[in-house]
Amino acid sequence: MKFGGICALLACNVLLFGCSEVTVDKEAEAEKLMQLSREWSAMVAAGDLEASGELWADDAVMLPPDLPVLAGKEAIRDYVMGAASIPSFKISWEPDSAHISKSGDMAYLIERNVIEFDGEDGEKIVTHGKVVTVWRKDPQGQWKNVVDMWNTAPQPAD
């Protein structure tokens, strides 16, 4: 009888605690993800494209303006390497806000970017963009970018 009672108690604990919701500190996760985005921008600015590529998930997609969808890490890498080969090409971005899912394993950021490069006539071209990135935690709990999409925005007022 004692064994049966212990098993019943154990089963109740499993049901009670096994089904409890995971508590996620969404504010802390949001700040962590925004900082990761800032660090990613700094990596790219420093020319560390190989390391920066590790922040994309293998199944990531990029939706650059006026181009077809780039599906997969390799296609995105090729695009990024091509852009980086443009004389005086620079890109930087800054997150404005982060929105974390209730479960804490998905999120999206609203960001701004600035892209600069020399045009064919040598004139500097600067574009400002509005960006949405979608993030997912991998099995190790690391944030990975799964969707990167942007389009042009008006130049900010000085």
PDB file of C-alpha atoms in Angstrom:
ATOM      1  CA  MET A   1       0.000   0.000   0.000  1.00  0.00           C
ATOM      2  CA  LYS A   2       2.798   2.428   0.810  1.00  0.00           C
ATOM      3  CA  PHE A   3       4.298   1.876  -2.640  1.00  0.00           C
ATOM      4  CA  GLY A   4       0.934   2.608  -4.315  1.00  0.00           C
ATOM      5  CA  GLY A   5       0.538   5.825  -2.322  1.00  0.00           C
ATOM      6  CA  ILE A   6       4.036   6.981  -3.219  1.00  0.00           C
ATOM      7  CA  CYS A   7       3.384   6.234  -6.898  1.00  0.00           C
ATOM      8  CA  ALA A   8       0.114   8.183  -6.767  1.00  0.00           C
ATOM      9  CA  LEU A   9       1.845  11.145  -5.126  1.00  0.00           C
ATOM     10  CA  LEU A  10       4.651  11.025  -7.683  1.00  0.00           C
ATOM     11  CA  ALA A  11       2.135  10.902 -10.532  1.00  0.00           C
ATOM     12  CA  CYS A  12       0.305  13.941  -9.133  1.00  0.00           C
ATOM     13  CA  ASN A  13       3.574  15.889  -8.899  1.00  0.00           C
ATOM     14  CA  VAL A  14       4.449  15.022 -12.480  1.00  0.00           C
ATOM     15  CA  LEU A  15       1.043  16.194 -13.648  1.00  0.00           C
ATOM     16  CA  LEU A  16       1.123  19.385 -11.601  1.00  0.00           C
ATOM     17  CA  PHE A  17       4.675  20.454 -12.284  1.00  0.00           C
ATOM     18  CA  GLY A  18       5.199  18.805 -15.662  1.00  0.00           C
ATOM     19  CA  CYS A  19       2.327  20.752 -17.171  1.00  0.00           C
ATOM     20  CA  SER A  20       3.154  24.082 -15.597  1.00  0.00           C
ATOM     21  CA  GLU A  21       3.908  26.955 -17.908  1.00  0.00           C
ATOM     22  CA  VAL A  22       7.475  28.097 -18.315  1.00  0.00           C
ATOM     23  CA  THR A  23       7.916  31.615 -16.985  1.00  0.00           C
ATOM     24  CA  VAL A  24       9.867  33.800 -19.378  1.00  0.00           C
ATOM     25  CA  ASP A  25      11.298  37.179 -18.439  1.00  0.00           C
ATOM     26  CA  LYS A  26      10.230  38.796 -21.713  1.00  0.00           C
ATOM     27  CA  GLU A  27      11.841  42.128 -20.858  1.00  0.00           C
ATOM     28  CA  ALA A  28      15.224  40.510 -20.172  1.00  0.00           C
ATOM     29  CA  GLU A  29      14.978  38.370 -23.328  1.00  0.00           C
ATOM     30  CA  ALA A  30      14.069  41.465 -25.363  1.00  0.00           C
ATOM     31  CA  GLU A  31      17.113  43.350 -24.085  1.00  0.00           C
ATOM     32  CA  LYS A  32      19.343  40.324 -24.681  1.00  0.00           C
ATOM     33  CA  LEU A  33      18.112  39.994 -28.275  1.00  0.00           C
ATOM     34  CA  MET A  34      18.478  43.719 -28.984  1.00  0.00           C
ATOM     35  CA  GLN A  35      22.053  43.570 -27.669  1.00  0.00           C
ATOM     36  CA  LEU A  36      22.752  40.549 -29.870  1.00  0.00           C
ATOM     37  CA  SER A  37      21.520  42.536 -32.877  1.00  0.00           C
ATOM     38  CA  ARG A  38      23.816  45.445 -31.968  1.00  0.00           C
ATOM     39  CA  GLU A  39      26.756  43.048 -31.636  1.00  0.00           C
ATOM     40  CA  TRP A  40      25.864  41.505 -35.001  1.00  0.00           C
ATOM     41  CA  SER A  41      25.922  44.950 -36.629  1.00  0.00           C
ATOM     42  CA  ALA A  42      29.340  45.636 -35.064  1.00  0.00           C
ATOM     43  CA  MET A  43      30.661  42.275 -36.351  1.00  0.00           C
ATOM     44  CA  VAL A  44      29.586  43.129 -39.884  1.00  0.00           C
ATOM     45  CA  ALA A  45      31.020  46.657 -39.623  1.00  0.00           C
ATOM     46  CA  ALA A  46      34.343  45.119 -38.549  1.00  0.00           C
ATOM     47  CA  GLY A  47      34.289  42.849 -41.614  1.00  0.00           C
ATOM     48  CA  ASP A  48      33.820  39.609 -39.651  1.00  0.00           C
ATOM     49  CA  LEU A  49      31.318  38.162 -42.122  1.00  0.00           C
ATOM     50  CA  GLU A  50      32.100  34.511 -41.406  1.00  0.00           C
ATOM     51  CA  ALA A  51      31.335  34.853 -37.686  1.00  0.00           C
ATOM     52  CA  SER A  52      28.304  37.029 -38.369  1.00  0.00           C
ATOM     53  CA  GLY A  53      26.895  34.304 -40.613  1.00  0.00           C
ATOM     54  CA  GLU A  54      26.587  32.002 -37.613  1.00  0.00           C
ATOM     55  CA  LEU A  55      23.648  34.068 -36.388  1.00  0.00           C
ATOM     56  CA  TRP A  56      21.429  32.853 -39.238  1.00  0.00           C
ATOM     57  CA  ALA A  57      19.514  29.624 -38.858  1.00  0.00           C
ATOM     58  CA  ASP A  58      20.208  27.031 -41.554  1.00  0.00           C
ATOM     59  CA  ASP A  59      16.638  27.497 -42.847  1.00  0.00           C
ATOM     60  CA  ALA A  60      16.705  31.314 -42.712  1.00  0.00           C
ATOM     61  CA  VAL A  61      15.216  33.459 -45.456  1.00  0.00           C
ATOM     62  CA  MET A  62      16.180  36.963 -46.504  1.00  0.00           C
ATOM     63  CA  LEU A  63      13.815  39.256 -48.382  1.00  0.00           C
ATOM     64  CA  PRO A  64      15.954  42.090 -49.771  1.00  0.00           C
ATOM     65  CA  PRO A  65      14.212  44.919 -51.627  1.00  0.00           C
ATOM     66  CA  ASP A  66      13.623  44.337 -55.349  1.00  0.00           C
ATOM     67  CA  LEU A  67      15.181  40.855 -55.313  1.00  0.00           C
ATOM     68  CA  PRO A  68      13.830  37.313 -55.093  1.00  0.00           C
ATOM     69  CA  VAL A  69      13.637  35.538 -51.739  1.00  0.00           C
ATOM     70  CA  LEU A  70      16.993  34.138 -50.632  1.00  0.00           C
ATOM     71  CA  ALA A  71      16.329  30.781 -48.975  1.00  0.00           C
ATOM     72  CA  GLY A  72      18.895  29.116 -46.754  1.00  0.00           C
ATOM     73  CA  LYS A  73      22.072  30.147 -45.055  1.00  0.00           C
ATOM     74  CA  GLU A  74      24.260  29.538 -48.111  1.00  0.00           C
ATOM     75  CA  ALA A  75      22.163  31.772 -50.409  1.00  0.00           C
ATOM     76  CA  ILE A  76      22.170  34.512 -47.773  1.00  0.00           C
ATOM     77  CA  ARG A  77      25.926  34.163 -47.297  1.00  0.00           C
ATOM     78  CA  ASP A  78      26.513  34.521 -51.065  1.00  0.00           C
ATOM     79  CA  TYR A  79      24.362  37.674 -51.139  1.00  0.00           C
ATOM     80  CA  VAL A  80      26.171  39.190 -48.145  1.00  0.00           C
ATOM     81  CA  MET A  81      29.607  38.394 -49.582  1.00  0.00           C
ATOM     82  CA  GLY A  82      28.575  39.951 -52.901  1.00  0.00           C
ATOM     83  CA  ALA A  83      27.358  43.120 -51.194  1.00  0.00           C
ATOM     84  CA  ALA A  84      30.546  43.316 -49.122  1.00  0.00           C
ATOM     85  CA  SER A  85      32.606  43.237 -52.327  1.00  0.00           C
ATOM     86  CA  ILE A  86      31.029  46.495 -53.559  1.00  0.00           C
ATOM     87  CA  PRO A  87      33.600  49.301 -53.182  1.00  0.00           C
ATOM     88  CA  SER A  88      33.095  51.243 -49.934  1.00  0.00           C
ATOM     89  CA  PHE A  89      30.015  49.174 -48.989  1.00  0.00           C
ATOM     90  CA  LYS A  90      28.887  49.629 -45.385  1.00  0.00           C
ATOM     91  CA  ILE A  91      25.798  48.517 -43.521  1.00  0.00           C
ATOM     92  CA  SER A  92      24.786  49.146 -39.947  1.00  0.00           C
ATOM     93  CA  TRP A  93      21.581  48.714 -38.021  1.00  0.00           C
ATOM     94  CA  GLU A  94      20.015  49.474 -34.678  1.00  0.00           C
ATOM     95  CA  PRO A  95      17.034  47.737 -33.092  1.00  0.00           C
ATOM     96  CA  ASP A  96      14.123  49.932 -31.986  1.00  0.00           C
ATOM     97  CA  SER A  97      12.050  47.294 -30.212  1.00  0.00           C
ATOM     98  CA  ALA A  98      11.891  43.584 -29.500  1.00  0.00           C
ATOM     99  CA  HIS A  99       8.771  41.472 -29.114  1.00  0.00           C
ATOM    100  CA  ILE A 100       9.201  38.090 -27.420  1.00  0.00           C
ATOM    101  CA  SER A 101       6.675  35.248 -27.670  1.00  0.00           C
ATOM    102  CA  LYS A 102       4.916  33.982 -24.558  1.00  0.00           C
ATOM    103  CA  SER A 103       6.976  30.782 -24.717  1.00  0.00           C
ATOM    104  CA  GLY A 104      10.221  32.765 -25.098  1.00  0.00           C
ATOM    105  CA  ASP A 105      11.482  30.816 -28.110  1.00  0.00           C
ATOM    106  CA  MET A 106      10.367  33.153 -30.930  1.00  0.00           C
ATOM    107  CA  ALA A 107      10.713  36.900 -31.311  1.00  0.00           C
ATOM    108  CA  TYR A 108      10.762  39.712 -33.789  1.00  0.00           C
ATOM    109  CA  LEU A 109      12.697  42.968 -33.856  1.00  0.00           C
ATOM    110  CA  ILE A 110      11.771  46.274 -35.451  1.00  0.00           C
ATOM    111  CA  GLU A 111      15.016  47.876 -36.600  1.00  0.00           C
ATOM    112  CA  ARG A 112      16.507  50.652 -38.723  1.00  0.00           C
ATOM    113  CA  ASN A 113      19.432  50.242 -41.085  1.00  0.00           C
ATOM    114  CA  VAL A 114      21.763  52.464 -43.087  1.00  0.00           C
ATOM    115  CA  ILE A 115      23.464  51.196 -46.232  1.00  0.00           C
ATOM    116  CA  GLU A 116      26.270  53.149 -47.915  1.00  0.00           C
ATOM    117  CA  PHE A 117      28.308  52.518 -51.046  1.00  0.00           C
ATOM    118  CA  ASP A 118      29.854  54.364 -53.979  1.00  0.00           C
ATOM    119  CA  GLY A 119      27.721  54.581 -57.089  1.00  0.00           C
ATOM    120  CA  GLU A 120      29.063  54.035 -60.606  1.00  0.00           C
ATOM    121  CA  ASP A 121      29.988  57.720 -60.891  1.00  0.00           C
ATOM    122  CA  GLY A 122      31.798  57.675 -57.529  1.00  0.00           C
ATOM    123  CA  GLU A 123      28.990  59.514 -55.757  1.00  0.00           C
ATOM    124  CA  LYS A 124      28.234  58.164 -52.275  1.00  0.00           C
ATOM    125  CA  ILE A 125      24.809  56.513 -52.086  1.00  0.00           C
ATOM    126  CA  VAL A 126      23.166  56.323 -48.669  1.00  0.00           C
ATOM    127  CA  THR A 127      19.858  54.571 -48.062  1.00  0.00           C
ATOM    128  CA  HIS A 128      17.900  54.299 -44.850  1.00  0.00           C
ATOM    129  CA  GLY A 129      15.702  51.301 -44.232  1.00  0.00           C
ATOM    130  CA  LYS A 130      13.036  49.948 -41.946  1.00  0.00           C
ATOM    131  CA  VAL A 131      13.616  46.343 -40.965  1.00  0.00           C
ATOM    132  CA  VAL A 132      11.776  43.379 -39.484  1.00  0.00           C
ATOM    133  CA  THR A 133      13.792  40.400 -38.312  1.00  0.00           C
ATOM    134  CA  VAL A 134      12.316  37.201 -36.902  1.00  0.00           C
ATOM    135  CA  TRP A 135      14.301  35.119 -34.433  1.00  0.00           C
ATOM    136  CA  ARG A 136      14.012  31.584 -33.059  1.00  0.00           C
ATOM    137  CA  LYS A 137      15.943  29.875 -30.290  1.00  0.00           C
ATOM    138  CA  ASP A 138      17.880  26.832 -31.429  1.00  0.00           C
ATOM    139  CA  PRO A 139      18.011  23.604 -29.369  1.00  0.00           C
ATOM    140  CA  GLN A 140      20.949  25.051 -27.380  1.00  0.00           C
ATOM    141  CA  GLY A 141      18.880  28.122 -26.441  1.00  0.00           C
ATOM    142  CA  GLN A 142      20.767  30.507 -28.748  1.00  0.00           C
ATOM    143  CA  TRP A 143      18.860  33.099 -30.782  1.00  0.00           C
ATOM    144  CA  LYS A 144      19.127  32.573 -34.571  1.00  0.00           C
ATOM    145  CA  ASN A 145      17.764  34.851 -37.260  1.00  0.00           C
ATOM    146  CA  VAL A 146      15.152  33.092 -39.409  1.00  0.00           C
ATOM    147  CA  VAL A 147      13.705  36.010 -41.425  1.00  0.00           C
ATOM    148  CA  ASP A 148      15.406  39.262 -42.438  1.00  0.00           C
ATOM    149  CA  MET A 149      13.325  41.738 -44.423  1.00  0.00           C
ATOM    150  CA  TRP A 150      13.712  45.446 -45.128  1.00  0.00           C
ATOM    151  CA  ASN A 151      12.719  48.248 -47.450  1.00  0.00           C
ATOM    152  CA  THR A 152      13.652  51.885 -47.818  1.00  0.00           C
ATOM    153  CA  ALA A 153      12.562  54.568 -45.397  1.00  0.00           C
ATOM    154  CA  PRO A 154      12.738  58.333 -45.580  1.00  0.00           C
ATOM    155  CA  GLN A 155      16.017  59.854 -44.421  1.00  0.00           C
ATOM    156  CA  PRO A 156      15.683  60.800 -40.751  1.00  0.00           C
ATOM    157  CA  ALA A 157      15.378  64.490 -39.906  1.00  0.00           C
ATOM    158  CA  ASP A 158      18.576  65.978 -38.501  1.00  0.00           C
TER     159      ASP A 158
END
